[in-house]
Coordinates of C-alpha atoms in Angstrom, one line a residue:
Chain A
X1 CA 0.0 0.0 0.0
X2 CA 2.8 2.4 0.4
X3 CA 4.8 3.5 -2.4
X4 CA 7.9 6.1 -2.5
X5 CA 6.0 9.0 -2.8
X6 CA 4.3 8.1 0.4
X7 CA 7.4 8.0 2.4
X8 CA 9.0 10.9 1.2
X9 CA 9.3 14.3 2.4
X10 CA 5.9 16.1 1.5
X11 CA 6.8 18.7 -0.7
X12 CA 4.2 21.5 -1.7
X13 CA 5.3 22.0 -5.1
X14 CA 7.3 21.0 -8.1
X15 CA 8.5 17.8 -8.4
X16 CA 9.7 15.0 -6.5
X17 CA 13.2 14.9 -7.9
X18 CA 14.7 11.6 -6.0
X19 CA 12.0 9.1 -7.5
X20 CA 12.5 7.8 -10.8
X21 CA 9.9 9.5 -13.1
X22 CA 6.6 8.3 -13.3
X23 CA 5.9 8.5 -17.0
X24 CA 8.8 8.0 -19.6
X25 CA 8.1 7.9 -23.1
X26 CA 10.5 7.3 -25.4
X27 CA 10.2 7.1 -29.4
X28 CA 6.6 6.8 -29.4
X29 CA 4.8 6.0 -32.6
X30 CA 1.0 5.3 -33.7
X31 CA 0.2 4.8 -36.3
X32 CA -3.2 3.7 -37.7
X33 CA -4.1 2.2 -40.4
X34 CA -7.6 2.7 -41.6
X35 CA -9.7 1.5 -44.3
X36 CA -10.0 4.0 -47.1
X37 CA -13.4 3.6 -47.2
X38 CA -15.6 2.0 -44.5
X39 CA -16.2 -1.6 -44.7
X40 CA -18.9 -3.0 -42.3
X41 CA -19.9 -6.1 -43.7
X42 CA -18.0 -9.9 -43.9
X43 CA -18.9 -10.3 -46.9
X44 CA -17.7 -7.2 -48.0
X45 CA -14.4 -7.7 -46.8
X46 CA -13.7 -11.0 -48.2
X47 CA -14.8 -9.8 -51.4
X48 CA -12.8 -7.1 -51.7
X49 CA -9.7 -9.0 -49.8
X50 CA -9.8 -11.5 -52.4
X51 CA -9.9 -9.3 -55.4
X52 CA -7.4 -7.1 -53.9
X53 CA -9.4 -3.5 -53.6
X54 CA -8.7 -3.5 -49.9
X55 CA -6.9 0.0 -49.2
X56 CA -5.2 1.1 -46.3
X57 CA -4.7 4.8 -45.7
X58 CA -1.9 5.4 -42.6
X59 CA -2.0 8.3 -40.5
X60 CA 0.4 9.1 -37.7
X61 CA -1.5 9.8 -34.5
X62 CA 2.2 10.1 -32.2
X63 CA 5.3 10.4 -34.1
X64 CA 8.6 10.8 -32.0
X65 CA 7.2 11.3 -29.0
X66 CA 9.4 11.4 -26.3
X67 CA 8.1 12.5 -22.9
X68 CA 9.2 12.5 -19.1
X69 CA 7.2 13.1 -16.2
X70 CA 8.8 13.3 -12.6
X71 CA 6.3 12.5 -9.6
X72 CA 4.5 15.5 -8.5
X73 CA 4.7 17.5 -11.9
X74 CA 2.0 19.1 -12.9
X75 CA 2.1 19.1 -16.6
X76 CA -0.2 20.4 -19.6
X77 CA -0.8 19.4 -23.0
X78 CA -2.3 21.7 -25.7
X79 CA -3.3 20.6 -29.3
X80 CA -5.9 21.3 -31.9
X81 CA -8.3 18.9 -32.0
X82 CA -7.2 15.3 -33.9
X83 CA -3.1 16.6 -32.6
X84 CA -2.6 13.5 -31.1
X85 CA -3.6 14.7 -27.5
X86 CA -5.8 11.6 -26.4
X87 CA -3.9 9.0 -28.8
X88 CA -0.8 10.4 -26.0
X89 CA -3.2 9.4 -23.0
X90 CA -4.5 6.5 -24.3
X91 CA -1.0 5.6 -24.8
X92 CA -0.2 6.7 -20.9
X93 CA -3.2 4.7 -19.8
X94 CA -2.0 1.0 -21.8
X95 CA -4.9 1.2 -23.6
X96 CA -3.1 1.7 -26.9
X97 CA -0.1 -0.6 -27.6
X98 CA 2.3 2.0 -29.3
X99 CA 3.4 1.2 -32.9
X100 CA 7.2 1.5 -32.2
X101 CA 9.0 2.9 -29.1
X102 CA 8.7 2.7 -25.6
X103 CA 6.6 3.6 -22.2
X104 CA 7.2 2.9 -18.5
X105 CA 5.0 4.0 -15.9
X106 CA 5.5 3.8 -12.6
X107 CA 2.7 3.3 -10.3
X108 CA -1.3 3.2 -10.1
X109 CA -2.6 5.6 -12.9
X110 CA -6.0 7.0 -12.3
X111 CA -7.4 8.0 -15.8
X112 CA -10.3 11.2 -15.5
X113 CA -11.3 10.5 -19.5
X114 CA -14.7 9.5 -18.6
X115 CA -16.5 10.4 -15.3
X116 CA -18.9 7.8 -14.5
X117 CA -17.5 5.2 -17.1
X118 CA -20.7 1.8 -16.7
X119 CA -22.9 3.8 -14.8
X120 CA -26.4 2.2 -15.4
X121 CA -29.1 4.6 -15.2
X122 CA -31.5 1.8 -13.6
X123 CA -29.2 0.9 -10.2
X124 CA -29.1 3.7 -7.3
X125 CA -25.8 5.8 -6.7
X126 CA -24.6 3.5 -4.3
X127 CA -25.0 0.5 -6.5
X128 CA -23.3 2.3 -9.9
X129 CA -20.4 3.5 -6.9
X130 CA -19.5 0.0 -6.8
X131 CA -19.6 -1.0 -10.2
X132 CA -17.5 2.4 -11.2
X133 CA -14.9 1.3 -8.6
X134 CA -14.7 -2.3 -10.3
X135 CA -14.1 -1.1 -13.1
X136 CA -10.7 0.6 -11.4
X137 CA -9.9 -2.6 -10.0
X138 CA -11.1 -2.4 -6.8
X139 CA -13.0 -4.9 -4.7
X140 CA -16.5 -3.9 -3.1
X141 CA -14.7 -4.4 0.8
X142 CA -12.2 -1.8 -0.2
X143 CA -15.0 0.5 -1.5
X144 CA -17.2 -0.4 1.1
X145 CA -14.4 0.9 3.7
X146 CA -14.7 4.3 1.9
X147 CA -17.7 4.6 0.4
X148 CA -18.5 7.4 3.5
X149 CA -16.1 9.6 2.3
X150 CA -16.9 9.2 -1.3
X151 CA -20.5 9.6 -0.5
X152 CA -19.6 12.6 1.5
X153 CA -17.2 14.4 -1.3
X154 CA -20.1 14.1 -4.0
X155 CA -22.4 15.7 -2.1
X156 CA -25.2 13.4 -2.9
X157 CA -26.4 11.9 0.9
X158 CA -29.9 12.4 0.5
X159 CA -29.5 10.6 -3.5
X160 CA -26.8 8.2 -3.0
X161 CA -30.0 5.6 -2.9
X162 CA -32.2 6.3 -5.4
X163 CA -31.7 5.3 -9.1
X164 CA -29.5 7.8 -11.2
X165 CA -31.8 7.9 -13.8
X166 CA -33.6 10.8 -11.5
X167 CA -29.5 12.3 -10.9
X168 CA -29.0 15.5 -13.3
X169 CA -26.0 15.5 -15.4
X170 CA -24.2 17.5 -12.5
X171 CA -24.8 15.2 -9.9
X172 CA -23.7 12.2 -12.1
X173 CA -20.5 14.1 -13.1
X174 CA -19.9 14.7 -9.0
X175 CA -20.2 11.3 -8.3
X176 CA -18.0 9.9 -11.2
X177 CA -15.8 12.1 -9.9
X178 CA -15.9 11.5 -6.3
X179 CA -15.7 7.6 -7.3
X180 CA -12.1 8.0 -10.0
X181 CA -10.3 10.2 -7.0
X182 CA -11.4 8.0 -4.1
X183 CA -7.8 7.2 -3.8
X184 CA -4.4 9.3 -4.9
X185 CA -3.0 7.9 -7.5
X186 CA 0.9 7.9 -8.7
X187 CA -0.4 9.3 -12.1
X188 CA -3.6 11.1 -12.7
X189 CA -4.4 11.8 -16.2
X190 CA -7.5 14.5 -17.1
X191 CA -8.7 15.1 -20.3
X192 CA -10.6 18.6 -20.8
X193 CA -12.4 17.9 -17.1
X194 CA -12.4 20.8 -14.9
X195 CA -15.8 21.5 -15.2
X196 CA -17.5 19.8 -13.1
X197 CA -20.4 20.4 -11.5
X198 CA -20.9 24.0 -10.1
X199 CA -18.3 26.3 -9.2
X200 CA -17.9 25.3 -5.3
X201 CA -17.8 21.7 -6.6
X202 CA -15.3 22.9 -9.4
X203 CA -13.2 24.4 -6.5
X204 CA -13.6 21.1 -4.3
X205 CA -12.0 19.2 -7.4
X206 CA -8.9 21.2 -8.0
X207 CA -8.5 21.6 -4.3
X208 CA -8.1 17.5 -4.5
X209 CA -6.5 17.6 -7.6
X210 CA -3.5 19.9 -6.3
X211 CA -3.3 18.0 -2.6
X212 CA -2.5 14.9 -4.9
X213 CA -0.1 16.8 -6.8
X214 CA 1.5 17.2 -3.1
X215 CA 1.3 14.2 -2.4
X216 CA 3.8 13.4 -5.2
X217 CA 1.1 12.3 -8.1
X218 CA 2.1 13.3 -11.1
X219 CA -0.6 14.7 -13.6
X220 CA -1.1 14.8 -17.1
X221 CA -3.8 17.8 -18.4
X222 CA -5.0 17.7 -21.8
X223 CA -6.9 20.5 -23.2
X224 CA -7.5 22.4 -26.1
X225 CA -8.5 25.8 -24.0
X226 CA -5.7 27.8 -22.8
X227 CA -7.4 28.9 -20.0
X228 CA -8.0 25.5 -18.4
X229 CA -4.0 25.1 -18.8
X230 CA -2.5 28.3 -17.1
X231 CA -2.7 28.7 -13.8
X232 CA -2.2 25.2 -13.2
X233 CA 0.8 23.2 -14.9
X234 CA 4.4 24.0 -14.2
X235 CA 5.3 23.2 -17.8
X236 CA 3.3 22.6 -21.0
X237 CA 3.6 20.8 -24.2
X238 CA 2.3 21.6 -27.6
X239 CA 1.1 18.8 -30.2
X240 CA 0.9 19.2 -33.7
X241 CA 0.5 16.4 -35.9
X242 CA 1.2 13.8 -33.6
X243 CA 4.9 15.7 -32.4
X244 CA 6.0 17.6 -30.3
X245 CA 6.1 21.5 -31.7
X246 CA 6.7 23.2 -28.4
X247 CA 8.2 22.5 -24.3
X248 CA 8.8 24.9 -21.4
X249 CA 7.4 27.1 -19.6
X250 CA 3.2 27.2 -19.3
X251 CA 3.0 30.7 -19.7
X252 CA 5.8 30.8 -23.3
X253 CA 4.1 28.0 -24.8
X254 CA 0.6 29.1 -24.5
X255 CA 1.9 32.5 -26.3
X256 CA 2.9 30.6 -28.9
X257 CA 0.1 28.4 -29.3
X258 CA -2.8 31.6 -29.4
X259 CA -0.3 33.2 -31.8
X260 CA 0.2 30.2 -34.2
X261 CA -3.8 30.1 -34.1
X262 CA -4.2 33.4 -34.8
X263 CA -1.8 33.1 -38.2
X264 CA -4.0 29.9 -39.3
Chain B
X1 CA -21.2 24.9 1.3
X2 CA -18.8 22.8 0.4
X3 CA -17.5 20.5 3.5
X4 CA -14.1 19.9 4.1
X5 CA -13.0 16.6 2.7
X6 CA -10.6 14.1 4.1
X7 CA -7.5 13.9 1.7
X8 CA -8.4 10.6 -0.1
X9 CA -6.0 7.7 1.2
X10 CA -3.2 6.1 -1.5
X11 CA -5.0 3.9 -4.4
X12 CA -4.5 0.5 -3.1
X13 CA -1.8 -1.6 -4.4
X14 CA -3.4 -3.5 -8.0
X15 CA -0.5 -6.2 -8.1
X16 CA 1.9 -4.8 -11.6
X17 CA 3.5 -1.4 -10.4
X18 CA 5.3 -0.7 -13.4
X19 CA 4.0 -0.7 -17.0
X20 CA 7.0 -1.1 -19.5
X21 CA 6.1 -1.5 -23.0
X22 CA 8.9 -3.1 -23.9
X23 CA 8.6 -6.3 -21.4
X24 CA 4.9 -7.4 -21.9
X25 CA 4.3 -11.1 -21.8
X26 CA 2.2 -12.6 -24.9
X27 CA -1.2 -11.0 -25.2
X28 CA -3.2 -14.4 -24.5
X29 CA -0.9 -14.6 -21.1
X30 CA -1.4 -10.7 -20.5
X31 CA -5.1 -10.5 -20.9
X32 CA -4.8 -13.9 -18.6
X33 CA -2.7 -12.3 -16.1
X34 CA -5.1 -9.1 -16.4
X35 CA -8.3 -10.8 -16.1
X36 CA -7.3 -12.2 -12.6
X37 CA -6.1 -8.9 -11.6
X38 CA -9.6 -7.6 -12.2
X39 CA -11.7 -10.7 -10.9
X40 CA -13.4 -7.8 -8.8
X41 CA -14.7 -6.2 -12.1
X42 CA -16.0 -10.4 -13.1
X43 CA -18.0 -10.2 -9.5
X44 CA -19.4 -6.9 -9.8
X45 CA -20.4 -7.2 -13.7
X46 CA -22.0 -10.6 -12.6
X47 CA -23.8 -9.0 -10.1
X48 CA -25.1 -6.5 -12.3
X49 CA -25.8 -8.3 -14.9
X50 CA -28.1 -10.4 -12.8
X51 CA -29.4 -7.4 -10.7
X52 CA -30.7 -5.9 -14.1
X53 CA -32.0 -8.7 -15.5
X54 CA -34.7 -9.0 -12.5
X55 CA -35.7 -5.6 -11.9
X56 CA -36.1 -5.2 -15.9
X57 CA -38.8 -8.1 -15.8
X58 CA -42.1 -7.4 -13.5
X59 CA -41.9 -11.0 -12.8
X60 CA -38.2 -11.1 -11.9
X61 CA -37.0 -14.5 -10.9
X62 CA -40.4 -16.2 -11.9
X63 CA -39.9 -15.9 -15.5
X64 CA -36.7 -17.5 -15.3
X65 CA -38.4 -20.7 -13.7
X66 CA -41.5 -20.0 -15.7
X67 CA -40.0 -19.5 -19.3
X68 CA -38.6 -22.7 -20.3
X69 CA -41.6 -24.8 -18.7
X70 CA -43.9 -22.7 -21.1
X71 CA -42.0 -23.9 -23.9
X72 CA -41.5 -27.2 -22.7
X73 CA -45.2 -27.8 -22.8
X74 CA -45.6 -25.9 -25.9
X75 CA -42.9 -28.8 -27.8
X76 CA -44.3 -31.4 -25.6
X77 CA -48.4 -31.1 -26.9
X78 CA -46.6 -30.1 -30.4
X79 CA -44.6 -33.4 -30.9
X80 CA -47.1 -36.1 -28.9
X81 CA -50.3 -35.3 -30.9
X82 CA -48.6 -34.0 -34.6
X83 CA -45.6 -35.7 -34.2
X84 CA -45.5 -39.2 -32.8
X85 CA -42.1 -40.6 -31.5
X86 CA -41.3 -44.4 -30.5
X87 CA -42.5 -44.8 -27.1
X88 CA -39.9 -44.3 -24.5
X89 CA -39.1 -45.5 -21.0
X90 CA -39.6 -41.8 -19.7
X91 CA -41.4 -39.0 -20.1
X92 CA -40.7 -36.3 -23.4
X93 CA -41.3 -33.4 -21.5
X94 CA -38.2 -34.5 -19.1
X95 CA -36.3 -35.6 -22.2
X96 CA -36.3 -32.0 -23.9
X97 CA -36.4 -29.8 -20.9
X98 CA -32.7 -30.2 -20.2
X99 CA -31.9 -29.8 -24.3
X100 CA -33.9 -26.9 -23.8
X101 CA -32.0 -25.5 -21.1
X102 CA -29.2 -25.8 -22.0
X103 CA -29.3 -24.4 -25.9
X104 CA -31.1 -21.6 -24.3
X105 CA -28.0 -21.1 -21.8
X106 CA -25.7 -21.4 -25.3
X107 CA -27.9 -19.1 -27.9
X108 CA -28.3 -16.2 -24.9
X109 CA -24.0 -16.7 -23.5
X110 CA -22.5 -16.5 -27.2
X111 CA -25.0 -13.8 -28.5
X112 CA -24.6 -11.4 -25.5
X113 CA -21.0 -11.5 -25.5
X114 CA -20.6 -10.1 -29.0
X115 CA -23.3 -7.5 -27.7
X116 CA -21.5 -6.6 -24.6
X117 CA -18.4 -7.2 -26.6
X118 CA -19.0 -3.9 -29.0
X119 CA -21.1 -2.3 -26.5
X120 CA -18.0 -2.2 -24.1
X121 CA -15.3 -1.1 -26.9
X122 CA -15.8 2.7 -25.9
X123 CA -15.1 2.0 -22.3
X124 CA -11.9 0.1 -22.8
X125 CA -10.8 2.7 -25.2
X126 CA -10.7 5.3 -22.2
X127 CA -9.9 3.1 -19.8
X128 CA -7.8 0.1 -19.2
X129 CA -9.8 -3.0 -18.7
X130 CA -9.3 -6.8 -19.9
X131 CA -12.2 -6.9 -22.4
X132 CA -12.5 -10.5 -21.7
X133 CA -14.3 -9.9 -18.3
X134 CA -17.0 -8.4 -19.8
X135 CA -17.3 -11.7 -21.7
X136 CA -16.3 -13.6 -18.6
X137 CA -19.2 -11.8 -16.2
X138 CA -22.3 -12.8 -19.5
X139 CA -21.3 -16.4 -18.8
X140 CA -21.6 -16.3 -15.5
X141 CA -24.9 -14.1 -15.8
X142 CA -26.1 -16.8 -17.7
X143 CA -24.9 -19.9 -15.7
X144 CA -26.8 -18.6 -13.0
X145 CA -29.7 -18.5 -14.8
X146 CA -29.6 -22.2 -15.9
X147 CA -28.8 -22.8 -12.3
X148 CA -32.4 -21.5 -11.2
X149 CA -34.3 -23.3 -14.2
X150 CA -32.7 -26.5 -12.2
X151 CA -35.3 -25.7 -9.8
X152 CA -38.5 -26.3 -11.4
X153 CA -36.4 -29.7 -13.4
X154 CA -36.4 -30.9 -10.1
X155 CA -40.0 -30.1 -9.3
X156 CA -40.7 -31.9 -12.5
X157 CA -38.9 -34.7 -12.2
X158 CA -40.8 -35.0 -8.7
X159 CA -44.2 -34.5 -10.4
X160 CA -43.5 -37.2 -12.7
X161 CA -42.0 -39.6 -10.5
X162 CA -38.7 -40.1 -12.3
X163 CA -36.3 -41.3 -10.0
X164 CA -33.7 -39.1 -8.8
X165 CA -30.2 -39.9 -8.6
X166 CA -26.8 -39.3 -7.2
X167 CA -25.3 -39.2 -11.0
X168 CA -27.7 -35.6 -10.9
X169 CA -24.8 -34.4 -8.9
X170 CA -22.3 -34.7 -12.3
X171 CA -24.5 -32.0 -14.2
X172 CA -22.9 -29.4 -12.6
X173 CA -19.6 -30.4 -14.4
X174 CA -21.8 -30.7 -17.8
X175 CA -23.1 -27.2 -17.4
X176 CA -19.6 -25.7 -16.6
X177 CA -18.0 -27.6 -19.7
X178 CA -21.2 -26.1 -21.6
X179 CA -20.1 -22.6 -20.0
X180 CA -16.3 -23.1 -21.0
X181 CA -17.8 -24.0 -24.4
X182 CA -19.9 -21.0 -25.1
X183 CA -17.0 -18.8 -23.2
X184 CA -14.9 -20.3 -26.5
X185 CA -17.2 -19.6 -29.0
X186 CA -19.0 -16.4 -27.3
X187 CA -15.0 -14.8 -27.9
X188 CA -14.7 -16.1 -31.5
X189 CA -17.4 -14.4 -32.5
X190 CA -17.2 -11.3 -30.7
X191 CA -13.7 -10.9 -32.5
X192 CA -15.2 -10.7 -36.0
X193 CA -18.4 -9.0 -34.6
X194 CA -16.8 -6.1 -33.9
X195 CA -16.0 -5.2 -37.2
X196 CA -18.6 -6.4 -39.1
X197 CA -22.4 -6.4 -38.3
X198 CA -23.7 -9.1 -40.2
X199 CA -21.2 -11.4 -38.2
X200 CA -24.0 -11.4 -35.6
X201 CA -27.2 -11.9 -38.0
X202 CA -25.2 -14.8 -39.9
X203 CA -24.4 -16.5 -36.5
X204 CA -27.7 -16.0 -35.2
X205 CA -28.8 -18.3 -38.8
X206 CA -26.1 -20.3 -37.4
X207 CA -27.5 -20.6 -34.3
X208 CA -31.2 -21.9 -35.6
X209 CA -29.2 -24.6 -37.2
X210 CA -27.6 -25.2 -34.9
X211 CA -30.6 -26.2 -32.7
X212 CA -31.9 -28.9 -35.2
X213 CA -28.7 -30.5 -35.9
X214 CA -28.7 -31.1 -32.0
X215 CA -31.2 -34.0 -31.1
X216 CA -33.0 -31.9 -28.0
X217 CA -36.4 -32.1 -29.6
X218 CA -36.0 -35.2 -31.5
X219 CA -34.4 -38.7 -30.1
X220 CA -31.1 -39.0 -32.2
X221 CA -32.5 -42.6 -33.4
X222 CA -34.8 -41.6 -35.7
X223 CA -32.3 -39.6 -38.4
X224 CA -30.6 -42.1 -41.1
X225 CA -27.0 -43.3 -39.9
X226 CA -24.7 -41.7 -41.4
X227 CA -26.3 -38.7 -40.5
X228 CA -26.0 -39.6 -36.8
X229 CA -22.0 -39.9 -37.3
X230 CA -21.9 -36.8 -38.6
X231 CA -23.7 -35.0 -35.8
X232 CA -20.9 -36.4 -33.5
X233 CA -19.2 -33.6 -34.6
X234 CA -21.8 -31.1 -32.7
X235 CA -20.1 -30.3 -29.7
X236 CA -23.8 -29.2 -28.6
X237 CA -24.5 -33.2 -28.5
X238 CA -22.0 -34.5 -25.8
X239 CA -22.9 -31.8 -23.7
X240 CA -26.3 -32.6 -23.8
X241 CA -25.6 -36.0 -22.9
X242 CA -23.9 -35.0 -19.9
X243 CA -27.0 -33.0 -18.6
X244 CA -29.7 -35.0 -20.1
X245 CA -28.6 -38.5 -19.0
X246 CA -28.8 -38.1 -15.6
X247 CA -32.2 -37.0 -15.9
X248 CA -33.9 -39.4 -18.0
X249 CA -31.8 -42.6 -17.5
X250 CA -30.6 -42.0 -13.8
X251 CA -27.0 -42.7 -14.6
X252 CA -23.7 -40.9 -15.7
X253 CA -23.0 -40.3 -19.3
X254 CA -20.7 -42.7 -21.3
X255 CA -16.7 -41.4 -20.7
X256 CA -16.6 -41.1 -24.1
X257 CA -19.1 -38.3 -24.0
X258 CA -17.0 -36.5 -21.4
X259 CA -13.7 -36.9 -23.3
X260 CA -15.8 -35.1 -26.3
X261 CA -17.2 -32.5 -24.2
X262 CA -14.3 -31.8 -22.2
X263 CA -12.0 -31.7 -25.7
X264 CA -14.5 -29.7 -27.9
X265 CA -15.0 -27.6 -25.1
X266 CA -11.3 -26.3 -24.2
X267 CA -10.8 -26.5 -27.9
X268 CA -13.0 -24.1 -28.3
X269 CA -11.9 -21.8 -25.4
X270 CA -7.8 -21.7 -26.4
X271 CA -9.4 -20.9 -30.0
X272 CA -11.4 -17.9 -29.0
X273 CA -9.2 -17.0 -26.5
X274 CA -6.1 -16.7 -28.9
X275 CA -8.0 -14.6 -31.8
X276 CA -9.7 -12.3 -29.2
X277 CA -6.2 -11.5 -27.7
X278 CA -4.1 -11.2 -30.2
X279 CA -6.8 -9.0 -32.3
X280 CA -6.6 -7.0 -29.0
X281 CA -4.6 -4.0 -30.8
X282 CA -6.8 -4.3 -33.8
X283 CA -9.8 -3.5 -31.1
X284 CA -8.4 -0.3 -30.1
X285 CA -7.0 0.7 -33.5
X286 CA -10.7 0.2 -34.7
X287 CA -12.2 3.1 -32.3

């Protein structure tokens, strides 16, 4: 249950230097390789197998990618839409087997990609709490032992029993959310997420998103607003095209990244 | 307004600490090693799976009992008065019930894991879960089902004074070489389903077929010979042996039934398991 970042010194922010870093990517390629047009039938695709009309069209989601994160760092990552920003988490997450290259993380990754992922409008809040948390991996007695506090977090005491079908969207976004961040992760990855809820809700997250930062978890940001990216990340990354155009500094990069929209 | 929360306690410790890209095991051991990692997600899918199906229905577990006997009477007025079989030393309704049951446990496994199958691609392709679970947790759903229908077997059985016996305790073992079977097959399918939608309705011709070429309504005497040998291929028919015999003739079915079963079976299983892992990058390249 303990891990390095646990027993080190707290530190309130940057990064947690002495631990080996918790994401390293290095070489990364995707590549896809998609139909050139869409083929939904068997019996279409033997045909056109066998008379050798089957075209593949290859696009590059990641090219190159290299990428370290250190425990604790708080990093952003800034694209146009279709940049390669998710293909980068899904990568992160395992989800994608890169093409070519390498990635190590270190640790329990906690993705925030989809708040409330088999939630099933029928069962009550505490039932779908479970079956969220299952789908993290984690057993109903280790939910059980904190369902209080993720009960409490969401805000949703007088609801937790009724069927979510009745929940509006900002009460099932709370609880999804109180349910991925019952525990700190090592590596928390977010993908355009911060609004949540209402605003004191909104607050309540980033409050629990920076005392895991902390804590020593590092996090990944993804976002294609500049203002969800500043004020948060020490550094920030720009993708274009599946690589990397820009590093450094938050604040430099998302200069560049208004100006080079503003010369497209 | 908002209270103050607790900070939330470290994630607890899933087994693999480190993911390296470079040093992952074959993807039928992986998804293996995975699956067992998340038996948690198995239970709670089960669970819901289950759950659902009885609040869905008004008559919840009844229908489950119910269902099958409906039919089973339907078949059994159909085939004495149109139909007329060779007289036999026990009753036809206890002679198709457990064909019924079981090809009803088959059809519902295999077609609801290519449903769940696709239905469950845009999950795993946020978040990292062995997509065999979800296949995993419908067999289970199911087997639980069939479990339940034993109950009003029994009560038949009772009704019609067939004589019950201790070899009842070896259908058990049919129903989970039945539930490795459809497991096999369920995967097979779901593999090619997911790319192409006729997949399912072909299969589901399949499946009609599939039904008649297995002797549940029909004792396998009364097709022509060679015919018989051939449907010694259906994998459907030794594992109806092992659930039916016990019924209607009190006694274990022949070993040579079981070696079928148990070889068709985990034949089946390695098969599906191999093509549904190792199309596994193919799965999320897809979405």
């Amino acid at each position: 249950m303990t891990t390095a970042a646990d027993t080190a010194p707290e530190i309130s922010t940057g990064a947690h230097r002495d631990a080996a870093p918790a994401i390293e990517l290095t070489g990364i390629n995707v590549r896809f390789s998609m139909p050139s047009e869409r083929i939904v039938s068997f019996k279409e695709y033997v045909l056109k197998r066998i008379s050798g009309k089957l075209e593949h069209r290859e696009l590059w989601a990641l090219r190159g990618m290299d990428l370290v994160v250190q425990p604790g760092e708080f990093v952003g990552v800034v694209g146009r839409n279709g940049a390669g920003k998710s293909t980068l988490l899904k990568v992160i997450s395992r989800v994608l087997t890169p093409t070519s290259g390498r990635v190590v993380v270190r640790g329990q990754v906690a993705p925030l990609l989809e708040l409330g992922a088999g939630f099933h409008f029928d069962l009550t809040g505490r039932e779908n709490v479970y079956l969220n948390a299952s789908l993290f991996g984690y057993s109903s007695r280790v939910v059980q032992r904190h369902l209080a506090d993720v009960i409490a977090f969401s805000e949703l005491e007088e609801f937790i029993d009724l069927p979510i079908r009745n929940y509006s969207s900002g009460m099932l976004a709370r609880l999804g959310f109180a349910v991925a961040t019952m525990f700190r992760p090592d590596i928390l990855l977010i993908d355009e997420l911060l609004a949540v809820g209402d605003v004191g809700f909104q607050e309540k997250c980033l409050e629990r998103i920076h005392d895991f930062r902390s804590r020593g978890t590092a996090i990944l940001l993804v976002s294609h607003q500049v203002g969800a990216i500043s004020g948060h990340c020490d550094r920030t990354l720009w993708i274009e095209r599946g690589t990397l155009k820009s590093a450094g500094s938050t604040d430099e990069v998302l200069q560049r990244y208004s100006e080079g929209f503003a010369e497209s | 307004m908002s209270i103050p929360s607790t900070p939330a306690p470290n994630q607890p410790a899933l087994r693999q600490q480190v993911y390296d890209s470079s040093r992952r095991p074959h993807p039928a051991v992986e998804e293996l090693q995975e699956l067992l990692r998340f038996w948690h997600l198995v239970v709670q899918w089960s669970r819901r799976n289950i759950k659902l199906r009885y609040k869905r229905s008004i008559l919840g577990v009844l229908w489950t009992l119910l269902e099958p006997l409906m039919l089973m009477t339907i078949l059994t007025v159909v085939f004495s008065t149109v139909f007329r079989f060779p007289k036999q030393a026990f009753p036809f309704p206890l002679y198709i019930l457990p064909g019924l049951l079981l090809y009803d446990f088959f059809n519902r496994s295999t077609m609801q894991i290519v449903e769940e199958t696709v239905a469950s691609l845009g999950l795993a392709s946020r978040i990292y879960v062995p997509r065999s679970a979800f296949a995993l947790a419908t067999v289970i759903t199911y087997l639980v089902n069939w479990a339940i229908a034993l109950i009003p077997l029994i009560a038949i059985m009772l009704v019609l004074r067939q004589p019950l016996s201790w070899s009842l305790l070896t259908v058990p073992l049919g129903m989970f070489l039945a539930a490795v079977f459809a497991l096999g097959v369920g995967l097979l399918v779901a593999t090619l389903g997911v790319f192409f939608h006729d997949v399912k309705l072909t299969y589901q011709v399949l499946l009609t077929g599939w039904f008649y070429a297995t002797p549940i309504i029909y004792p396998v005497e009364i097709v022509p010979e060679n015919i018989q040998k051939a449907l010694l291929l259906n994998p459907l028919l030794h594992l109806l042996a092992l659930v039916r015999q016990p019924v209607i003739l009190a006694r274990v079915a022949p070993l040579e039934n079981w070696l079928a079963a148990l070889g068709f079976s985990f034949a089946a299983l390695a098969a599906g398991w191999w093509v549904f892992t190792t199309r596994r990058n193919v799965f999320d390249y897809r979405s």
